[in-house]
mmCIF file of C-alpha atoms in Angstrom:
data_model
loop_
_atom_site.group_PDB
_atom_site.id
_atom_site.type_symbol
_atom_site.label_atom_id
_atom_site.label_comp_id
_atom_site.label_asym_id
_atom_site.label_seq_id
_atom_site.Cartn_x
_atom_site.Cartn_y
_atom_site.Cartn_z
ATOM 1 C CA MET A 1473 137.254 93.605 20.153
ATOM 2 C CA THR A 1474 138.924 90.973 17.374
ATOM 3 C CA SER A 1475 136.813 91.911 14.094
ATOM 4 C CA VAL A 1476 135.613 88.356 12.025
ATOM 5 C CA ILE A 1477 134.506 87.577 8.546
ATOM 6 C CA PHE A 1478 132.550 84.641 8.984
ATOM 7 C CA MET A 1479 131.889 82.246 6.306
ATOM 8 C CA GLY A 1480 129.835 78.254 6.526
ATOM 9 C CA THR A 1481 126.436 77.428 5.680
ATOM 10 C CA PRO A 1482 125.608 73.654 6.731
ATOM 11 C CA ASN A 1483 124.529 73.005 10.186
ATOM 12 C CA PHE A 1484 128.027 72.160 11.082
ATOM 13 C CA ALA A 1485 128.968 76.137 10.842
ATOM 14 C CA VAL A 1486 126.186 77.282 13.351
ATOM 15 C CA PRO A 1487 128.130 76.556 16.475
ATOM 16 C CA ILE A 1488 131.208 77.855 15.199
ATOM 17 C CA LEU A 1489 129.507 81.347 14.319
ATOM 18 C CA LYS A 1490 127.329 81.319 17.495
ATOM 19 C CA GLY A 1491 130.810 80.620 19.943
ATOM 20 C CA LEU A 1492 132.517 83.169 18.202
ATOM 21 C CA VAL A 1493 129.435 85.568 19.016
ATOM 22 C CA GLU A 1494 129.008 84.435 22.514
ATOM 23 C CA HIS A 1495 133.432 84.928 23.051
ATOM 24 C CA ASN A 1496 132.913 88.436 22.318
ATOM 25 C CA TYR A 1497 134.506 88.235 18.788
ATOM 26 C CA GLU A 1498 132.629 91.409 16.572
ATOM 27 C CA ILE A 1499 131.090 89.613 13.657
ATOM 28 C CA LYS A 1500 131.097 92.177 10.545
ATOM 29 C CA GLY A 1501 129.765 90.058 8.225
ATOM 30 C CA VAL A 1502 128.616 86.694 7.327
ATOM 31 C CA VAL A 1503 129.052 85.038 4.257
ATOM 32 C CA THR A 1504 126.846 81.957 3.174
ATOM 33 C CA GLN A 1505 125.648 79.802 -0.096
ATOM 34 C CA PRO A 1506 122.522 81.645 -1.689
ATOM 35 C CA ASP A 1507 119.032 80.272 -1.191
ATOM 36 C CA LYS A 1508 118.240 77.199 -2.702
ATOM 37 C CA LYS A 1509 114.906 75.760 -3.654
ATOM 38 C CA VAL A 1510 114.241 72.249 -2.297
ATOM 39 C CA GLY A 1511 112.066 69.231 -1.963
ATOM 40 C CA ARG A 1512 109.626 68.217 -4.682
ATOM 41 C CA LYS A 1513 107.378 71.260 -3.722
ATOM 42 C CA GLN A 1514 110.661 73.679 -4.600
ATOM 43 C CA ILE A 1515 110.421 75.822 -1.625
ATOM 44 C CA VAL A 1516 112.852 78.249 -1.356
ATOM 45 C CA ALA A 1517 115.132 77.482 1.793
ATOM 46 C CA GLN A 1518 117.594 79.274 3.367
ATOM 47 C CA THR A 1519 121.091 77.731 5.316
ATOM 48 C CA PRO A 1520 121.148 76.905 8.557
ATOM 49 C CA VAL A 1521 123.957 79.684 8.978
ATOM 50 C CA LYS A 1522 121.938 82.669 7.340
ATOM 51 C CA GLN A 1523 118.985 81.518 9.635
ATOM 52 C CA ALA A 1524 121.723 81.826 12.712
ATOM 53 C CA ALA A 1525 122.806 84.911 11.757
ATOM 54 C CA GLU A 1526 119.733 86.592 11.285
ATOM 55 C CA GLU A 1527 118.565 85.365 14.480
ATOM 56 C CA LEU A 1528 121.882 86.929 16.181
ATOM 57 C CA LYS A 1529 121.072 90.200 13.838
ATOM 58 C CA LEU A 1530 124.009 89.971 11.823
ATOM 59 C CA PRO A 1531 124.905 91.629 8.209
ATOM 60 C CA VAL A 1532 124.207 88.128 5.802
ATOM 61 C CA PHE A 1533 125.879 87.565 2.309
ATOM 62 C CA GLN A 1534 124.667 85.518 -0.279
ATOM 63 C CA PRO A 1535 127.105 85.709 -3.826
ATOM 64 C CA ASP A 1536 126.596 83.202 -5.951
ATOM 65 C CA ARG A 1537 129.677 83.193 -6.875
ATOM 66 C CA LEU A 1538 132.543 85.073 -4.650
ATOM 67 C CA PRO A 1539 135.703 85.832 -6.483
ATOM 68 C CA ARG A 1540 133.487 88.131 -9.660
ATOM 69 C CA SER A 1541 130.913 89.170 -7.290
ATOM 70 C CA PRO A 1542 129.905 93.048 -5.989
ATOM 71 C CA GLU A 1543 129.942 91.798 -2.259
ATOM 72 C CA LEU A 1544 133.906 90.925 -2.603
ATOM 73 C CA ALA A 1545 134.704 94.431 -2.772
ATOM 74 C CA GLU A 1546 132.137 94.989 0.194
ATOM 75 C CA LEU A 1547 133.559 91.971 2.009
ATOM 76 C CA ILE A 1548 137.579 93.749 1.873
ATOM 77 C CA ASP A 1549 136.232 97.150 3.028
ATOM 78 C CA LEU A 1550 135.306 95.876 5.847
ATOM 79 C CA HIS A 1551 138.825 95.412 6.591
ATOM 80 C CA ALA A 1552 138.278 92.804 9.446
ATOM 81 C CA ASP A 1553 140.802 90.952 11.410
ATOM 82 C CA LEU A 1554 140.225 87.787 11.310
ATOM 83 C CA ILE A 1555 138.253 85.486 8.412
ATOM 84 C CA VAL A 1556 136.765 82.247 10.087
ATOM 85 C CA THR A 1557 135.229 79.311 7.538
ATOM 86 C CA ALA A 1558 133.448 76.326 8.458
ATOM 87 C CA ALA A 1559 132.068 74.476 5.354
ATOM 88 C CA TYR A 1560 131.449 77.359 3.288
ATOM 89 C CA GLY A 1561 131.741 75.673 -0.303
ATOM 90 C CA GLN A 1562 133.509 78.300 -2.103
ATOM 91 C CA PHE A 1563 136.876 78.774 -3.332
ATOM 92 C CA LEU A 1564 137.780 82.291 -1.784
ATOM 93 C CA PRO A 1565 140.241 84.875 -3.498
ATOM 94 C CA THR A 1566 143.901 85.464 -2.664
ATOM 95 C CA LYS A 1567 143.397 89.096 -2.664
ATOM 96 C CA PHE A 1568 140.502 88.292 -0.144
ATOM 97 C CA LEU A 1569 142.338 86.093 2.338
ATOM 98 C CA LYS A 1570 145.146 88.480 2.448
ATOM 99 C CA SER A 1571 142.936 91.699 3.161
ATOM 100 C CA VAL A 1572 142.467 90.967 6.798
ATOM 101 C CA LYS A 1573 144.729 92.323 9.141
ATOM 102 C CA ILE A 1574 145.577 88.590 11.111
ATOM 103 C CA ALA A 1575 144.515 85.463 9.472
ATOM 104 C CA ALA A 1576 142.279 83.450 7.445
ATOM 105 C CA VAL A 1577 141.754 80.436 9.278
ATOM 106 C CA ASN A 1578 139.239 77.313 8.431
ATOM 107 C CA VAL A 1579 137.961 75.054 10.964
ATOM 108 C CA HIS A 1580 137.970 71.915 8.534
ATOM 109 C CA GLY A 1581 136.563 68.311 9.473
ATOM 110 C CA SER A 1582 139.110 66.175 9.471
ATOM 111 C CA LEU A 1583 142.921 65.144 10.450
ATOM 112 C CA LEU A 1584 144.742 67.157 7.876
ATOM 113 C CA PRO A 1585 146.489 66.169 5.890
ATOM 114 C CA LYS A 1586 143.907 63.299 5.262
ATOM 115 C CA TYR A 1587 140.979 63.484 3.779
ATOM 116 C CA ARG A 1588 141.306 67.088 1.762
ATOM 117 C CA GLY A 1589 138.306 68.191 0.094
ATOM 118 C CA GLY A 1590 134.363 68.224 0.035
ATOM 119 C CA ALA A 1591 133.443 65.509 1.887
ATOM 120 C CA PRO A 1592 135.873 64.898 4.545
ATOM 121 C CA ILE A 1593 133.755 63.122 7.035
ATOM 122 C CA GLN A 1594 132.109 60.643 4.876
ATOM 123 C CA TYR A 1595 135.549 59.363 3.951
ATOM 124 C CA ALA A 1596 136.804 58.783 7.650
ATOM 125 C CA LEU A 1597 133.583 56.511 7.676
ATOM 126 C CA LEU A 1598 134.186 54.892 4.448
ATOM 127 C CA LYS A 1599 137.516 53.910 4.672
ATOM 128 C CA GLY A 1600 136.737 52.311 8.071
ATOM 129 C CA GLU A 1601 138.948 54.452 10.394
ATOM 130 C CA ALA A 1602 138.729 54.262 14.034
ATOM 131 C CA GLU A 1603 139.483 57.980 14.434
ATOM 132 C CA THR A 1604 138.896 61.412 12.848
ATOM 133 C CA GLY A 1605 138.860 64.937 14.302
ATOM 134 C CA VAL A 1606 139.264 68.857 13.898
ATOM 135 C CA THR A 1607 141.183 70.547 12.077
ATOM 136 C CA ILE A 1608 142.099 74.967 12.123
ATOM 137 C CA MET A 1609 144.232 75.772 9.473
ATOM 138 C CA GLU A 1610 145.390 78.579 7.466
ATOM 139 C CA MET A 1611 143.433 79.457 4.122
ATOM 140 C CA VAL A 1612 145.520 79.110 1.200
ATOM 141 C CA LYS A 1613 144.652 79.105 -2.822
ATOM 142 C CA GLU A 1614 145.245 75.812 -2.874
ATOM 143 C CA MET A 1615 142.217 73.674 -1.472
ATOM 144 C CA ASP A 1616 142.776 72.614 2.466
ATOM 145 C CA ALA A 1617 146.225 73.134 1.834
ATOM 146 C CA GLY A 1618 147.404 75.381 4.449
ATOM 147 C CA ALA A 1619 149.783 75.490 7.243
ATOM 148 C CA ILE A 1620 148.000 73.623 10.733
ATOM 149 C CA TYR A 1621 147.465 75.821 13.923
ATOM 150 C CA ALA A 1622 145.973 72.878 15.696
ATOM 151 C CA GLN A 1623 144.260 69.816 15.651
ATOM 152 C CA LYS A 1624 141.854 67.535 17.740
ATOM 153 C CA VAL A 1625 141.435 63.499 17.406
ATOM 154 C CA LEU A 1626 138.143 62.051 17.727
ATOM 155 C CA LYS A 1627 137.570 58.518 18.277
ATOM 156 C CA ILE A 1628 134.928 56.993 15.899
ATOM 157 C CA LYS A 1629 132.065 54.005 17.757
ATOM 158 C CA ALA A 1630 130.294 52.056 15.654
ATOM 159 C CA ALA A 1631 127.343 53.487 15.727
ATOM 160 C CA ASP A 1632 128.596 56.739 14.181
ATOM 161 C CA THR A 1633 127.131 57.702 10.903
ATOM 162 C CA THR A 1634 127.923 60.860 9.019
ATOM 163 C CA GLY A 1635 125.328 62.493 10.630
ATOM 164 C CA THR A 1636 126.309 61.936 14.058
ATOM 165 C CA LEU A 1637 129.969 62.802 13.108
ATOM 166 C CA PHE A 1638 129.044 66.121 11.975
ATOM 167 C CA ASP A 1639 127.590 67.168 15.113
ATOM 168 C CA LYS A 1640 130.206 66.117 16.965
ATOM 169 C CA LEU A 1641 133.239 67.699 14.792
ATOM 170 C CA SER A 1642 131.249 71.060 14.776
ATOM 171 C CA LEU A 1643 131.406 70.994 18.685
ATOM 172 C CA LEU A 1644 134.859 69.879 18.700
ATOM 173 C CA GLY A 1645 136.082 72.789 15.967
ATOM 174 C CA ARG A 1646 134.122 75.504 17.959
ATOM 175 C CA ASP A 1647 135.627 74.567 21.088
ATOM 176 C CA LEU A 1648 139.705 73.894 19.304
ATOM 177 C CA LEU A 1649 138.992 77.770 17.252
ATOM 178 C CA LEU A 1650 137.793 79.324 20.456
ATOM 179 C CA GLU A 1651 141.047 77.807 21.916
ATOM 180 C CA THR A 1652 143.543 78.195 19.227
ATOM 181 C CA LEU A 1653 142.451 82.050 18.016
ATOM 182 C CA PRO A 1654 144.315 83.938 20.989
ATOM 183 C CA ARG A 1655 147.231 82.273 20.095
ATOM 184 C CA ILE A 1656 146.549 83.316 16.228
ATOM 185 C CA ILE A 1657 145.512 86.495 16.775
ATOM 186 C CA ALA A 1658 149.452 87.021 19.425
ATOM 187 C CA ASP A 1659 151.712 84.815 16.845
ATOM 188 C CA PRO A 1660 149.633 84.447 13.601
ATOM 189 C CA THR A 1661 153.312 82.631 11.879
ATOM 190 C CA ASP A 1662 153.172 79.960 15.312
ATOM 191 C CA LYS A 1663 151.850 76.986 12.648
ATOM 192 C CA THR A 1664 152.785 73.918 11.074
ATOM 193 C CA PRO A 1665 153.582 72.873 7.220
ATOM 194 C CA GLN A 1666 151.469 69.471 6.425
ATOM 195 C CA ASN A 1667 153.204 66.682 5.396
ATOM 196 C CA GLN A 1668 153.024 66.781 1.703
ATOM 197 C CA ASP A 1669 153.350 62.860 1.685
ATOM 198 C CA GLN A 1670 150.502 61.840 3.757
ATOM 199 C CA VAL A 1671 148.091 63.763 1.766
ATOM 200 C CA THR A 1672 144.788 62.261 0.443
ATOM 201 C CA PHE A 1673 141.558 63.551 -0.803
ATOM 202 C CA SER A 1674 138.102 62.893 -0.305
ATOM 203 C CA PRO A 1675 135.909 64.483 -3.122
ATOM 204 C CA ASN A 1676 132.209 64.676 -2.852
ATOM 205 C CA ILE A 1677 130.176 61.794 -3.026
ATOM 206 C CA SER A 1678 129.278 60.598 -6.874
ATOM 207 C CA LYS A 1679 125.764 58.851 -7.591
ATOM 208 C CA ASP A 1680 127.436 56.091 -8.202
ATOM 209 C CA GLN A 1681 129.070 55.125 -5.035
ATOM 210 C CA GLU A 1682 125.284 55.598 -3.461
ATOM 211 C CA GLN A 1683 124.857 51.618 -4.712
ATOM 212 C CA ILE A 1684 125.501 48.564 -2.010
ATOM 213 C CA LYS A 1685 127.227 46.212 -4.588
ATOM 214 C CA VAL A 1686 127.575 42.426 -3.287
ATOM 215 C CA THR A 1687 131.674 42.654 -4.719
ATOM 216 C CA MET A 1688 132.017 44.719 -1.204
ATOM 217 C CA THR A 1689 132.383 42.946 2.154
ATOM 218 C CA ALA A 1690 129.475 43.450 4.744
ATOM 219 C CA LEU A 1691 132.049 45.523 6.655
ATOM 220 C CA ALA A 1692 132.315 47.572 3.432
ATOM 221 C CA ALA A 1693 128.709 47.419 2.837
ATOM 222 C CA ASN A 1694 128.316 48.968 6.317
ATOM 223 C CA ASN A 1695 130.953 51.616 6.135
ATOM 224 C CA LEU A 1696 128.706 52.970 3.184
ATOM 225 C CA ILE A 1697 125.677 53.084 4.611
ATOM 226 C CA ARG A 1698 127.453 55.191 7.637
ATOM 227 C CA ALA A 1699 128.939 57.286 5.269
ATOM 228 C CA LEU A 1700 126.066 57.941 3.192
ATOM 229 C CA ASN A 1701 123.419 58.304 6.315
ATOM 230 C CA PRO A 1702 121.631 60.849 6.334
ATOM 231 C CA SER A 1703 122.256 62.385 2.802
ATOM 232 C CA PRO A 1704 121.818 60.721 0.518
ATOM 233 C CA GLY A 1705 121.910 57.339 1.297
ATOM 234 C CA ALA A 1706 123.176 53.968 0.174
ATOM 235 C CA TYR A 1707 120.208 51.712 -1.819
ATOM 236 C CA LEU A 1708 121.023 47.947 -2.780
ATOM 237 C CA VAL A 1709 118.922 47.113 -5.959
ATOM 238 C CA ILE A 1710 116.834 44.112 -5.182
ATOM 239 C CA ASP A 1711 114.608 42.688 -7.966
ATOM 240 C CA GLY A 1712 115.037 45.675 -9.788
ATOM 241 C CA LYS A 1713 113.771 48.120 -7.026
ATOM 242 C CA ARG A 1714 115.873 50.123 -4.492
ATOM 243 C CA LEU A 1715 116.080 49.746 -0.835
ATOM 244 C CA LYS A 1716 117.736 52.233 0.514
ATOM 245 C CA VAL A 1717 119.523 50.690 3.832
ATOM 246 C CA TRP A 1718 119.760 53.256 6.972
ATOM 247 C CA ARG A 1719 121.143 51.006 9.255
ATOM 248 C CA ALA A 1720 122.711 47.769 9.199
ATOM 249 C CA LYS A 1721 124.925 45.602 11.223
ATOM 250 C CA VAL A 1722 128.028 43.365 10.265
ATOM 251 C CA ASN A 1723 127.113 39.852 11.274
ATOM 252 C CA SER A 1724 129.966 37.437 12.499
ATOM 253 C CA GLN A 1725 128.299 34.593 10.329
ATOM 254 C CA LYS A 1726 129.858 33.332 7.164
ATOM 255 C CA THR A 1727 128.246 31.903 4.823
ATOM 256 C CA ASN A 1728 128.950 29.382 1.262
ATOM 257 C CA LEU A 1729 126.102 31.307 -0.477
ATOM 258 C CA PRO A 1730 126.714 33.573 -3.302
ATOM 259 C CA ALA A 1731 127.144 37.284 -2.721
ATOM 260 C CA GLY A 1732 123.511 38.842 -2.763
ATOM 261 C CA SER A 1733 121.836 36.102 -1.381
ATOM 262 C CA LEU A 1734 119.322 35.747 1.703
ATOM 263 C CA VAL A 1735 120.666 34.401 4.348
ATOM 264 C CA ALA A 1736 117.886 34.351 7.005
ATOM 265 C CA LYS A 1737 114.653 35.740 7.337
ATOM 266 C CA ASP A 1738 113.674 34.303 10.799
ATOM 267 C CA GLY A 1739 113.909 37.941 12.497
ATOM 268 C CA ARG A 1740 116.095 39.556 10.696
ATOM 269 C CA PHE A 1741 117.218 40.273 7.313
ATOM 270 C CA ALA A 1742 120.693 38.899 6.434
ATOM 271 C CA LEU A 1743 122.481 39.379 3.465
ATOM 272 C CA SER A 1744 125.491 37.324 2.032
ATOM 273 C CA PHE A 1745 128.310 39.809 0.500
ATOM 274 C CA ALA A 1746 132.249 38.920 -0.052
ATOM 275 C CA GLN A 1747 134.325 36.243 0.745
ATOM 276 C CA GLY A 1748 131.247 34.603 2.791
ATOM 277 C CA THR A 1749 130.662 37.920 4.797
ATOM 278 C CA VAL A 1750 127.317 38.356 6.049
ATOM 279 C CA LEU A 1751 125.268 42.251 6.549
ATOM 280 C CA ASP A 1752 122.040 42.093 8.885
ATOM 281 C CA LEU A 1753 120.282 45.195 7.650
ATOM 282 C CA VAL A 1754 118.876 46.950 10.746
ATOM 283 C CA GLU A 1755 116.405 50.120 9.384
ATOM 284 C CA VAL A 1756 115.575 50.071 5.250
ATOM 285 C CA GLN A 1757 113.397 51.710 3.191
ATOM 286 C CA PRO A 1758 111.506 50.561 -0.004
ATOM 287 C CA ALA A 1759 111.142 53.016 -3.177
ATOM 288 C CA GLY A 1760 108.035 55.102 -2.183
ATOM 289 C CA LYS A 1761 107.843 54.209 1.127
ATOM 290 C CA LYS A 1762 109.462 55.619 4.914
ATOM 291 C CA GLN A 1763 111.625 54.428 7.014
ATOM 292 C CA MET A 1764 111.060 51.302 8.862
ATOM 293 C CA PRO A 1765 112.234 48.700 11.074
ATOM 294 C CA VAL A 1766 113.119 45.512 9.101
ATOM 295 C CA LYS A 1767 110.919 43.485 10.807
ATOM 296 C CA ASN A 1768 108.142 45.685 9.298
ATOM 297 C CA PHE A 1769 109.677 44.986 6.151
ATOM 298 C CA LEU A 1770 109.759 41.385 6.640
ATOM 299 C CA ASN A 1771 105.955 41.548 7.061
ATOM 300 C CA GLY A 1772 105.480 43.187 4.058
ATOM 301 C CA GLN A 1773 107.792 43.443 0.830
ATOM 302 C CA GLY A 1774 110.392 41.050 1.886
ATOM 303 C CA SER A 1775 108.244 37.934 2.515
ATOM 304 C CA LYS A 1776 108.269 37.189 -0.364
ATOM 305 C CA PHE A 1777 111.869 35.951 -0.671
ATOM 306 C CA THR A 1778 113.317 32.446 -0.007
ATOM 307 C CA VAL A 1779 116.414 31.929 2.064
ATOM 308 C CA GLY A 1780 119.513 30.631 -0.717
ATOM 309 C CA GLU A 1781 117.287 32.670 -3.531
ATOM 310 C CA LYS A 1782 120.186 35.040 -4.928
ATOM 311 C CA ILE A 1783 118.101 38.770 -4.764
ATOM 312 C CA VAL A 1784 120.294 41.228 -5.033
ATOM 313 C CA ASP A 1785 120.918 42.196 -7.855
ATOM 314 C CA ASP A 1786 124.737 43.185 -9.136
#
């Protein structure tokens, strides 16, 4: 039986861990990020991977920082055949990567060499890509720079958000990993180097990126909304207050109103953006309120605005 050290943290990694168990890989240890306090009540929460590992009765390791932790020596002493990582969230020391008998591989949520880094799925939406995918790659010291064992493409649909793509790519990554591992085990040198001329990066989303600005076109604004759904959410500043926008739709209508103006409120709440483009808000969340359909917003806070009025703060 081939042995594996599995490393992952969010929901994206859970189907991949379960897939390895169901296909009779011996999981010698599961490494995940430490428990954290979350929410207003600061309740300590386990990572989704830790919850799954405990349900499967697998040993769990949670070093704060793996490179200098006592857990590192324990993991090396496991002498596993493979390391499999999926959105773990920490760099892995080279001596650890080299400690396994066959290979250290990663399930990455992009078509490398596009979008190396921590937010590849979000950037595929931000950049308006027509497709994304998963890559099974060799783990090396430099982030996401290893050679490629296999890739599979996924078409992005108009209604897709980061949340829906995470779910789809997680399952696609699981299936591609299980399909590819036997080939890696048979010949770990059968891999293709990344084309360095095509490398792009996807750094973690910053606070500044969360604001929808009227200098964007309606299409760019909608791409941002989709990329930041379900977390952290993109927002407009209207009348000095934040209005999160969870869903919107680009309208084919054109307008001569200045960007940031209210174009229509007759059953829809439409705003003008750069180049005369128009975006219909579909689901919003005023500060301190729950998410709501835009018709509820129109019956409340939205009712005070006048068509033609510039309401979005720059």
